[in-house]
Coordinates of C-alpha atoms (C1' of nucleotides) in Angstrom, one line a residue:
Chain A
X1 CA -8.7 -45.1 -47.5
X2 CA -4.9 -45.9 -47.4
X3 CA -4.7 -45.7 -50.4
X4 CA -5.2 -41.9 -51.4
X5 CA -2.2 -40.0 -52.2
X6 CA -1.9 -37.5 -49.4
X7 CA 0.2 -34.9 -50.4
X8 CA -2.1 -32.0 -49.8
X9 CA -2.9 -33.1 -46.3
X10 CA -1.1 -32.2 -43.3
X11 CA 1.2 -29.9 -44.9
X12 CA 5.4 -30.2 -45.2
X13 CA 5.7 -31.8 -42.0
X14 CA 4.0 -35.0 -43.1
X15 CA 5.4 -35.0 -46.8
X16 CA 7.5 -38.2 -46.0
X17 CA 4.6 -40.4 -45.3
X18 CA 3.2 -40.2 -48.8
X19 CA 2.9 -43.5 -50.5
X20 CA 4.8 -42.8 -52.7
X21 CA 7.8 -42.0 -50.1
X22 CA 6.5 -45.5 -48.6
X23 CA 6.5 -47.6 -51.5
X24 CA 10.4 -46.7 -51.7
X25 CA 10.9 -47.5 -48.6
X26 CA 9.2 -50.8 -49.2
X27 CA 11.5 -51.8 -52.0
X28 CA 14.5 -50.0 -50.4
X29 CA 14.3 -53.2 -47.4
X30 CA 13.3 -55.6 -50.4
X31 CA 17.0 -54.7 -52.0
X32 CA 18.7 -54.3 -49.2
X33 CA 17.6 -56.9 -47.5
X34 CA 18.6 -59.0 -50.5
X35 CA 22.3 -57.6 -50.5
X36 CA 22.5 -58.1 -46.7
X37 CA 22.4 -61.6 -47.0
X38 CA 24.1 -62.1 -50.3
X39 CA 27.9 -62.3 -49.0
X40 CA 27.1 -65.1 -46.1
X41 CA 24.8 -66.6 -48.8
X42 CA 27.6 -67.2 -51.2
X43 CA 30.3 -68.4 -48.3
X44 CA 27.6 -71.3 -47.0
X45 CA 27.8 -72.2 -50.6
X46 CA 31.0 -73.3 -49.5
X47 CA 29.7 -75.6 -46.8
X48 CA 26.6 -77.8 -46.6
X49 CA 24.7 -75.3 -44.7
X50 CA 22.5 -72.6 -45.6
X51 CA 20.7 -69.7 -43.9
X52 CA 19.2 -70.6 -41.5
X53 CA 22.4 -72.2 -39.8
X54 CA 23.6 -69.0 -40.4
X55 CA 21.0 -67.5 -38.0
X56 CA 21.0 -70.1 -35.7
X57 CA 25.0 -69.5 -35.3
X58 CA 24.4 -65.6 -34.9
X59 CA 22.4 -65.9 -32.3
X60 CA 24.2 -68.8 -30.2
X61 CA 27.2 -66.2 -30.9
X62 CA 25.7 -63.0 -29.5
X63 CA 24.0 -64.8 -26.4
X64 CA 26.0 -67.7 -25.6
X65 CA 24.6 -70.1 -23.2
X66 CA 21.0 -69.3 -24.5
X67 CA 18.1 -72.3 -24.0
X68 CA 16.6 -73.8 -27.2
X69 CA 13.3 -71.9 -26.2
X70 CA 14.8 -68.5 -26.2
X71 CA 16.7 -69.0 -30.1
X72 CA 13.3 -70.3 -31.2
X73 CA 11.9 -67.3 -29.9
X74 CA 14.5 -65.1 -31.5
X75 CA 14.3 -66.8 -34.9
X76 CA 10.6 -66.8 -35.2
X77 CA 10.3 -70.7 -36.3
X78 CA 8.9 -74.0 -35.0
X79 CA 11.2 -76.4 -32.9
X80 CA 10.9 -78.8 -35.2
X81 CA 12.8 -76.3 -38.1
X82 CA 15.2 -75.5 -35.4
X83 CA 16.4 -78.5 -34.6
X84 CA 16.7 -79.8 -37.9
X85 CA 19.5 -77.2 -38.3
X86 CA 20.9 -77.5 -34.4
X87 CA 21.3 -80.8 -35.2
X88 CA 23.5 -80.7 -37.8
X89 CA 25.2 -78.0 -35.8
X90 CA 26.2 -80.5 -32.8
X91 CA 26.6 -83.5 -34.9
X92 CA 29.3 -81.4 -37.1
X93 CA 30.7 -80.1 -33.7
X94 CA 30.2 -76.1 -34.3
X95 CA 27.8 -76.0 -31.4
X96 CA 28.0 -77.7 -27.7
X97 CA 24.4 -78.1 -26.2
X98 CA 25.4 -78.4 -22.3
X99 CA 22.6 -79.6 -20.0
X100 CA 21.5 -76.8 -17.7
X101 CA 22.5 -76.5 -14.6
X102 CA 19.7 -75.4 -12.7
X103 CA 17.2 -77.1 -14.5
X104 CA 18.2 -80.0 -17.0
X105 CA 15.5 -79.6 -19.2
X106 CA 17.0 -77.1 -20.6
X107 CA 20.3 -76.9 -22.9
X108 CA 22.3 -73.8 -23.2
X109 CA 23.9 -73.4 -26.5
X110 CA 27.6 -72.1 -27.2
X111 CA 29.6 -72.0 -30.4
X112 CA 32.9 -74.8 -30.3
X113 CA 35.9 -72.9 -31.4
X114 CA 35.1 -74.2 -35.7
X115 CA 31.6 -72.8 -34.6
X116 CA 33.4 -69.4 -33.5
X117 CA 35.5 -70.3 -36.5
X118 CA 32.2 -70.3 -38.8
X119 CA 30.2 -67.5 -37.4
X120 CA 33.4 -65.1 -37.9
X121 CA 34.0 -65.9 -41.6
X122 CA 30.2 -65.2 -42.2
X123 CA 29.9 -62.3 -39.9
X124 CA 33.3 -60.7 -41.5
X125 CA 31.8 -60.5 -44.8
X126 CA 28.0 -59.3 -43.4
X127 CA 29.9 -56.7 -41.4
X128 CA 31.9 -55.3 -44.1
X129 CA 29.5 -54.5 -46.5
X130 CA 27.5 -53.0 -43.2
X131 CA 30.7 -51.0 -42.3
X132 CA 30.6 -49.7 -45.9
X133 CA 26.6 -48.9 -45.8
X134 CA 27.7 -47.0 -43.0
X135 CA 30.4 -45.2 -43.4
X136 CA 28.7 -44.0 -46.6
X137 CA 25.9 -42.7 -45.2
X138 CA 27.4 -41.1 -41.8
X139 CA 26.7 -41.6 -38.6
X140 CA 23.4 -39.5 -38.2
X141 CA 22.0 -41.4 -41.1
X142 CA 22.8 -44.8 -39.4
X143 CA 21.2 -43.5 -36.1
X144 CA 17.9 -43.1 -38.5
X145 CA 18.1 -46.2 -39.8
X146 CA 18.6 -48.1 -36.4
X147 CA 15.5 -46.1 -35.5
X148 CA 13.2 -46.6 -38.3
X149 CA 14.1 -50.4 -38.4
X150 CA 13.3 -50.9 -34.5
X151 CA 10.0 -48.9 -34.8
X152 CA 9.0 -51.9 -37.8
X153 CA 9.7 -54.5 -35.2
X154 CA 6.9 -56.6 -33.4
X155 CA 6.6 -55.1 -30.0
X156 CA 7.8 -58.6 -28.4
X157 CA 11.1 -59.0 -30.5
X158 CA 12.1 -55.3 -29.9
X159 CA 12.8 -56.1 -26.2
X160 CA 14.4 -58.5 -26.9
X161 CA 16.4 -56.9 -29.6
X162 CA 16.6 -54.0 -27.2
X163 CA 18.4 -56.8 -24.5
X164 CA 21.0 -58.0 -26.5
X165 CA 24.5 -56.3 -25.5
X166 CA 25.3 -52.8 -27.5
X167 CA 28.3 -51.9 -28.1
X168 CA 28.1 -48.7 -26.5
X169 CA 26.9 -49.4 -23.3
Chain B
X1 CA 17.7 -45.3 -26.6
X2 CA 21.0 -43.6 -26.1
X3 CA 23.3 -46.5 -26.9
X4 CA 21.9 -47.0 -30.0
X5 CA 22.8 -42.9 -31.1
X6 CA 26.4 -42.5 -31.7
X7 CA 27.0 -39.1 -31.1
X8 CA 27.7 -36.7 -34.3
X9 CA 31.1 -36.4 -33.2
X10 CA 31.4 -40.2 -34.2
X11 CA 32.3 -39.2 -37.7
X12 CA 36.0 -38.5 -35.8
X13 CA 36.0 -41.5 -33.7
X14 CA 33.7 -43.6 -35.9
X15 CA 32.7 -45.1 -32.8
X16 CA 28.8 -46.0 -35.0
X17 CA 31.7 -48.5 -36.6
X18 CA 31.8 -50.7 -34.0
X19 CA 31.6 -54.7 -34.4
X20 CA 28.9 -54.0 -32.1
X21 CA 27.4 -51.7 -33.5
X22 CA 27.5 -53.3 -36.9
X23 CA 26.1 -56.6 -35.3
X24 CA 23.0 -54.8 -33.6
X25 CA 22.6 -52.8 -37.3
X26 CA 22.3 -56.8 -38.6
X27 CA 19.6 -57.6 -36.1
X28 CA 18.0 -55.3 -36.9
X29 CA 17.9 -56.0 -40.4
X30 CA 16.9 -59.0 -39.7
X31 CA 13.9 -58.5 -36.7
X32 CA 12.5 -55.7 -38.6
X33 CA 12.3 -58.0 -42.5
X34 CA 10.3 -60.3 -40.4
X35 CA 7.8 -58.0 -39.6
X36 CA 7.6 -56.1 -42.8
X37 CA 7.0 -59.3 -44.5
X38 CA 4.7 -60.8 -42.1
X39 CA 1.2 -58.2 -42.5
X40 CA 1.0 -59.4 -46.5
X41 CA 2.3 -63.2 -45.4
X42 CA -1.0 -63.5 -43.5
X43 CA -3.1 -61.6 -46.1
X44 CA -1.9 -64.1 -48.4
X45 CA -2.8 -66.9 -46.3
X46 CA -6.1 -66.5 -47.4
X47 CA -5.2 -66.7 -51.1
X48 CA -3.3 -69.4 -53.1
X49 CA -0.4 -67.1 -53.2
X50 CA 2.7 -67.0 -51.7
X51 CA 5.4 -64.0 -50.9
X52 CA 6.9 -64.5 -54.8
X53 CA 3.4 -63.2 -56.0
X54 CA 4.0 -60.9 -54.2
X55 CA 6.8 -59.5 -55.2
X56 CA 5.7 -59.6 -58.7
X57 CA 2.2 -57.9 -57.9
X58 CA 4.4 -55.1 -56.6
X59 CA 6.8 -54.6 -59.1
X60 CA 4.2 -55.1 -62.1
X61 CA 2.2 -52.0 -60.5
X62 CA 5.0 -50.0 -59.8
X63 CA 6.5 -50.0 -63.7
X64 CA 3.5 -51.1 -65.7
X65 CA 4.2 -52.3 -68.9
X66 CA 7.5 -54.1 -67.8
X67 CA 9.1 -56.8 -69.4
X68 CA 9.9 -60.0 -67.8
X69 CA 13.5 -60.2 -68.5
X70 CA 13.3 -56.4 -66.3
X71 CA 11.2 -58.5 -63.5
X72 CA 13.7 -61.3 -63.9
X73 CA 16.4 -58.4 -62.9
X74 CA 14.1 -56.7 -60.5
X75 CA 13.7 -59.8 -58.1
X76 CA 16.8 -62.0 -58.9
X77 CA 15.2 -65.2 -59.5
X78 CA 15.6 -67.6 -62.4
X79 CA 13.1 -67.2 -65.1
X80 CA 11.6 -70.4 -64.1
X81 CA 10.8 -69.2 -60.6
X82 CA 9.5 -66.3 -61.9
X83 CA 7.7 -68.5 -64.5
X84 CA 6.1 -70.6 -62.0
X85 CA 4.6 -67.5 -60.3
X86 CA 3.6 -65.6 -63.4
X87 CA 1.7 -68.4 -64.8
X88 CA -0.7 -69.0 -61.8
X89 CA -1.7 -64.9 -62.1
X90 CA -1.9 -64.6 -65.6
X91 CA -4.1 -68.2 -65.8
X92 CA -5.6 -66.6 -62.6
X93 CA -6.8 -63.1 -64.3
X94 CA -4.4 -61.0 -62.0
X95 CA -2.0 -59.9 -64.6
X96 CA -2.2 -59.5 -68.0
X97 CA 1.2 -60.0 -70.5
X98 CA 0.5 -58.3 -73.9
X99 CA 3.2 -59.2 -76.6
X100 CA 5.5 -55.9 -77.5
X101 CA 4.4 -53.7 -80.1
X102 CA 8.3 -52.7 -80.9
X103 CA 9.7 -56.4 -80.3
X104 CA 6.6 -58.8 -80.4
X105 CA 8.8 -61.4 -78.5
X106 CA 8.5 -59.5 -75.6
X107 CA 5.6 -59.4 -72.9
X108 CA 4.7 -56.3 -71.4
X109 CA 2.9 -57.0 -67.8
X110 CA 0.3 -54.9 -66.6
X111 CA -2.0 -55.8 -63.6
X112 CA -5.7 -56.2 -64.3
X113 CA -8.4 -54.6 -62.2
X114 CA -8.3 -57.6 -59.9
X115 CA -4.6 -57.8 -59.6
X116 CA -4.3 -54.4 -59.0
X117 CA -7.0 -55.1 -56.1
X118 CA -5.2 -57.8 -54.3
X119 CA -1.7 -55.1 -54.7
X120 CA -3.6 -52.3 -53.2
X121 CA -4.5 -54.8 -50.3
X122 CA -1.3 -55.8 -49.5
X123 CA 0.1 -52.9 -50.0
X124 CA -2.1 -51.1 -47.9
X125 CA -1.4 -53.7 -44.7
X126 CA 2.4 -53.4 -45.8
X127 CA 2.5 -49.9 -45.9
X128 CA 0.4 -49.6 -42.3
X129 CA 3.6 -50.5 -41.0
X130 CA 6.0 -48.7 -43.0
X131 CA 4.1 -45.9 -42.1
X132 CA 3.8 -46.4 -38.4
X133 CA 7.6 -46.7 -38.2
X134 CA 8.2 -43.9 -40.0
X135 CA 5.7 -41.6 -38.3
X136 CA 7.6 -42.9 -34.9
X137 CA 10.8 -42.1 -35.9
X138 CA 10.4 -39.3 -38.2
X139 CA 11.9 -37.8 -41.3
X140 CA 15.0 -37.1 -40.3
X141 CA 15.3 -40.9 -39.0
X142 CA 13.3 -42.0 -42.5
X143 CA 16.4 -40.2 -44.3
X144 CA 18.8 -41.4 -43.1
X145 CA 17.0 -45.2 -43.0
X146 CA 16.8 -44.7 -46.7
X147 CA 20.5 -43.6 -47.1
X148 CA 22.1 -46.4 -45.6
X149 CA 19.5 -49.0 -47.3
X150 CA 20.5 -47.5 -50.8
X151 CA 23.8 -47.8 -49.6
X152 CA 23.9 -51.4 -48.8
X153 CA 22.8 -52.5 -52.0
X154 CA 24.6 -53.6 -55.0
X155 CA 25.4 -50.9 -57.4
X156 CA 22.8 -52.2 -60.2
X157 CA 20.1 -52.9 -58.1
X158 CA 20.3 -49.5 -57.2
X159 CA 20.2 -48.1 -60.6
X160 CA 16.8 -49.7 -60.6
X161 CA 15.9 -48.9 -57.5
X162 CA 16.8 -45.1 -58.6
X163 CA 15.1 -45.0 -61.5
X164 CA 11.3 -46.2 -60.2
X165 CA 9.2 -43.3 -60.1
X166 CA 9.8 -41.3 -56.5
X167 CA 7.1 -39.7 -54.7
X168 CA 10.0 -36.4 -53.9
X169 CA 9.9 -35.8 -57.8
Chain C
dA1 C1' 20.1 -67.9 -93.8
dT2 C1' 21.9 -68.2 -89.5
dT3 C1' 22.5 -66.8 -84.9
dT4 C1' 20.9 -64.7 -80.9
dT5 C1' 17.4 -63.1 -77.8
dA6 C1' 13.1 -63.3 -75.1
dT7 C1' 10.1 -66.2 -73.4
dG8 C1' 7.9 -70.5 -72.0
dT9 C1' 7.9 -75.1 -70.2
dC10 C1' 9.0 -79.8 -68.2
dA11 C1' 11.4 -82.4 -64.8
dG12 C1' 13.8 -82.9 -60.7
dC13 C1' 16.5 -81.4 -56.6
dC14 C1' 17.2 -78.8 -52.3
dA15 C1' 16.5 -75.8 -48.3
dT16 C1' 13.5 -74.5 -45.1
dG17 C1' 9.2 -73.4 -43.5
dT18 C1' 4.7 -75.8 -41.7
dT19 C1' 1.4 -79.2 -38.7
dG20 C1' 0.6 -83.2 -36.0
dA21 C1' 1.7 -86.9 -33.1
dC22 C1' 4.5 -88.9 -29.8
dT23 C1' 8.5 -89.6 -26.3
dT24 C1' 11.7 -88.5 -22.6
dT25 C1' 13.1 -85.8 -19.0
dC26 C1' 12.4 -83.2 -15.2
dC27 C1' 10.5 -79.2 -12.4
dA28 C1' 6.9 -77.9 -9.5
dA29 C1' 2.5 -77.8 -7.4
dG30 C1' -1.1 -80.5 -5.2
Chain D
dC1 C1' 4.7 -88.9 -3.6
dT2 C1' 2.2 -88.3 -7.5
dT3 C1' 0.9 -85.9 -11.2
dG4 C1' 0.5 -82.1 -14.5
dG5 C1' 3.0 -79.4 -17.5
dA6 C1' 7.2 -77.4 -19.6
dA7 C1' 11.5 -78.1 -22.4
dA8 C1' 13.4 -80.6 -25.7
dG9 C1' 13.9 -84.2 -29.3
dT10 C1' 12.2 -86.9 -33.1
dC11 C1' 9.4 -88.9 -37.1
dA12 C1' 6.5 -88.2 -40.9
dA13 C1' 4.3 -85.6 -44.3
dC14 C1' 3.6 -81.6 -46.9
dA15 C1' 4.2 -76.6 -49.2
dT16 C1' 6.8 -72.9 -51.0
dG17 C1' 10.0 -71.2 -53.6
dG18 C1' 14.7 -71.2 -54.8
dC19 C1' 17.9 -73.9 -58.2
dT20 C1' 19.9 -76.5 -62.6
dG21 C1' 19.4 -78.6 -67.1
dA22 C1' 17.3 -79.4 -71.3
dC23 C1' 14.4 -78.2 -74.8
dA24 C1' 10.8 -75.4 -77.9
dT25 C1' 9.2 -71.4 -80.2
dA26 C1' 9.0 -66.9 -82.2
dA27 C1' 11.1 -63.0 -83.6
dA28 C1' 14.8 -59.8 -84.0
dA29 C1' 19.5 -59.1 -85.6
dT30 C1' 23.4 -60.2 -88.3

DNA sequence: ATTTTATGTCAGCCATGTTGACTTTCCAAG
DNA sequence: CTTGGAAAGTCAACATGGCTGACATAAAAT
C-alpha cells in the first residue's frame, strides 16, 4: 500500500512525500544523527564515560533541580540504566543529588561546578558543529528543520520538549 | 510555536544562533532519533534482528549490488560488526553476496525476495512517520530539515549521501 | 614472485540497553 | 495510626552491538 511510488497522485503539492523524497530523509537523520554525536563521542574518549553520561549531564544541565523520575522520563530508559550512569556521576562528584524538600523521596539533580565543567566542554563541540549546520543553511531552513524534527516526536516527549526553556522566549 | 521561528530578519542579528537555540536544535535531534528508530525497533522485536540489520537491509536495497567495503563506509562500523550482522542474513536467506565479476574478491550484496520483504516492512512503519512529520510541517519545513541535516554531516558521508539515487531526479 | 587489497572469522572486551526481584524511605489515604 | 503505593536504589543476569587484535584466504596489482 505504502509502498507504491506516488508521484502521479495528488499533483505538485504532494511531490515531497514520495518515497523516494522519504527514504532521503531517512538516511539524511541516519548521517546526521551519526555526525551529531561524533564530536562529544570522541571528547568522552577522554574520560571513562560514554554517551549516555553525556545525556544524563544534558539534561541535569538544562533543568537543574530535576527528580530522577522526570530525567528517566526524558531519556527514555529504565532506572536501573540510569542509575548505573548517575552513579558514577555522584560518586565522581559532577552531579549533587540533594534530597527534596517537599517530599524526600525525591532527589533533585544539579551539575557540581567539574559537572558544569564537563557538560560545557561536550556541549562546546555539539554546539559548534550545530552553529555551522546552521549558519550554512540560514535561518528559514533551521526553522524547517526544528519543525519537521518536533512533528517525528512521540506526542508525550514533545511537551516536554516544548517545556524546556527557549531561547527566545 | 513562535519561539521556535527566528524571524527572517535573523540572518542580521543571527538571533537562530543562539546557545539556546542551538541547545533546543540538540534536543531535538535527539527526541525526534528516538522515535524514528523506535516503529522498526519494535517490528524487529518480533524477528532475531536487531537495528544493525537494519541498517544493512536498508542500504543493500537502496544501492544493490554494493560491495561491503562501500557498506563498511556507508554505516561506520568495523568489518567485524558488520560481519557479525551480514552473516546471520546471508545464512538466514535475506541477502545474497555474489562474488564480483570484475574483481572476484569482491561481494556484491543484493537482497533476496525475503530480505527485500522484511525492508519493505520496515521501511514502510519507518517511513509512516517520516511521512506524517513531513505532511505536518510541509515542504518548505522538509527543505529546509533536509538542508541543515546535509549540513551537519561530515563532508564524505555526504558525498555518499549525494550520490544515492534521489527521488527529485 | 611478492605485496596489497577485500573479505571472512575467532576471541575477547566494553558500554549500555533490558527484565526481575527486593529494599528503604516516605507521602497520603483510609 | 496503619497501610498502600510511589520514588529511588541496588543486585543479578542477559542481549545487542560497538571495539581491538590476530590470523586466513583469494585474487588483484606491482
Amino acid at each position: 500500500m505504502a509502498a507504491g511510488s506516488p508521484g502521479t497522485q495528488g499533483g505538485e503539492s504532494l511531490l515531497f512525500l514520495t518515497d523516494e523524497q522519504l527514504r532521503k530523509g531517512i538516511e539524511a537523520m541516519f548521517f546526521a544523527y551519526r555526525a551529531f554525536t561524533a564530536d562529544p563521542d570522541r571528547i568522552l574518549e577522554n574520560y571513562e564515560y560514554g554517551r549516555a553520561h553525556h545525556r544524563a549531564i544534558h539534561f541535569i544541565n538544562r533543568q537543574p533541580g530535576l527528580t530522577v523520575n522526570t530525567l528517566l522520563i526524558m531519556l527514555g530508559v529504565t532506572k536501573q540504566s540510569l542509575n548505573r550512569v548517575l552513579r558514577t556521576l555522584v560518586e565522581d562528584g559532577l552531579v549533587e543529588a540533594r534530597v527534596g524538600r517537599t517530599d524526600k523521596r525525591e532527589r533533585n539533580l544539579f551539575l557540581t561546578d567539574s559537572g558544569a565543567a564537563l557538560e560545557r566542554e561536550l556541549s562546546d563541540a555539539q554546539r559548534a558543529r550545530m552553529r555551522a549546520a546552521y549558519r550554512a543553511a540560514g535561518p528559514a531552513a533551521v526553522a524547517g528543520f526544528r519543525q519537521v524534527l518536533e512533528a517525528m516526536m512521540d506526542p508525550e516527549i514533545r511537551r516536554h520538549y516544548q517545556s524546556i526553556k527557549d531561547g527566545a522566549a
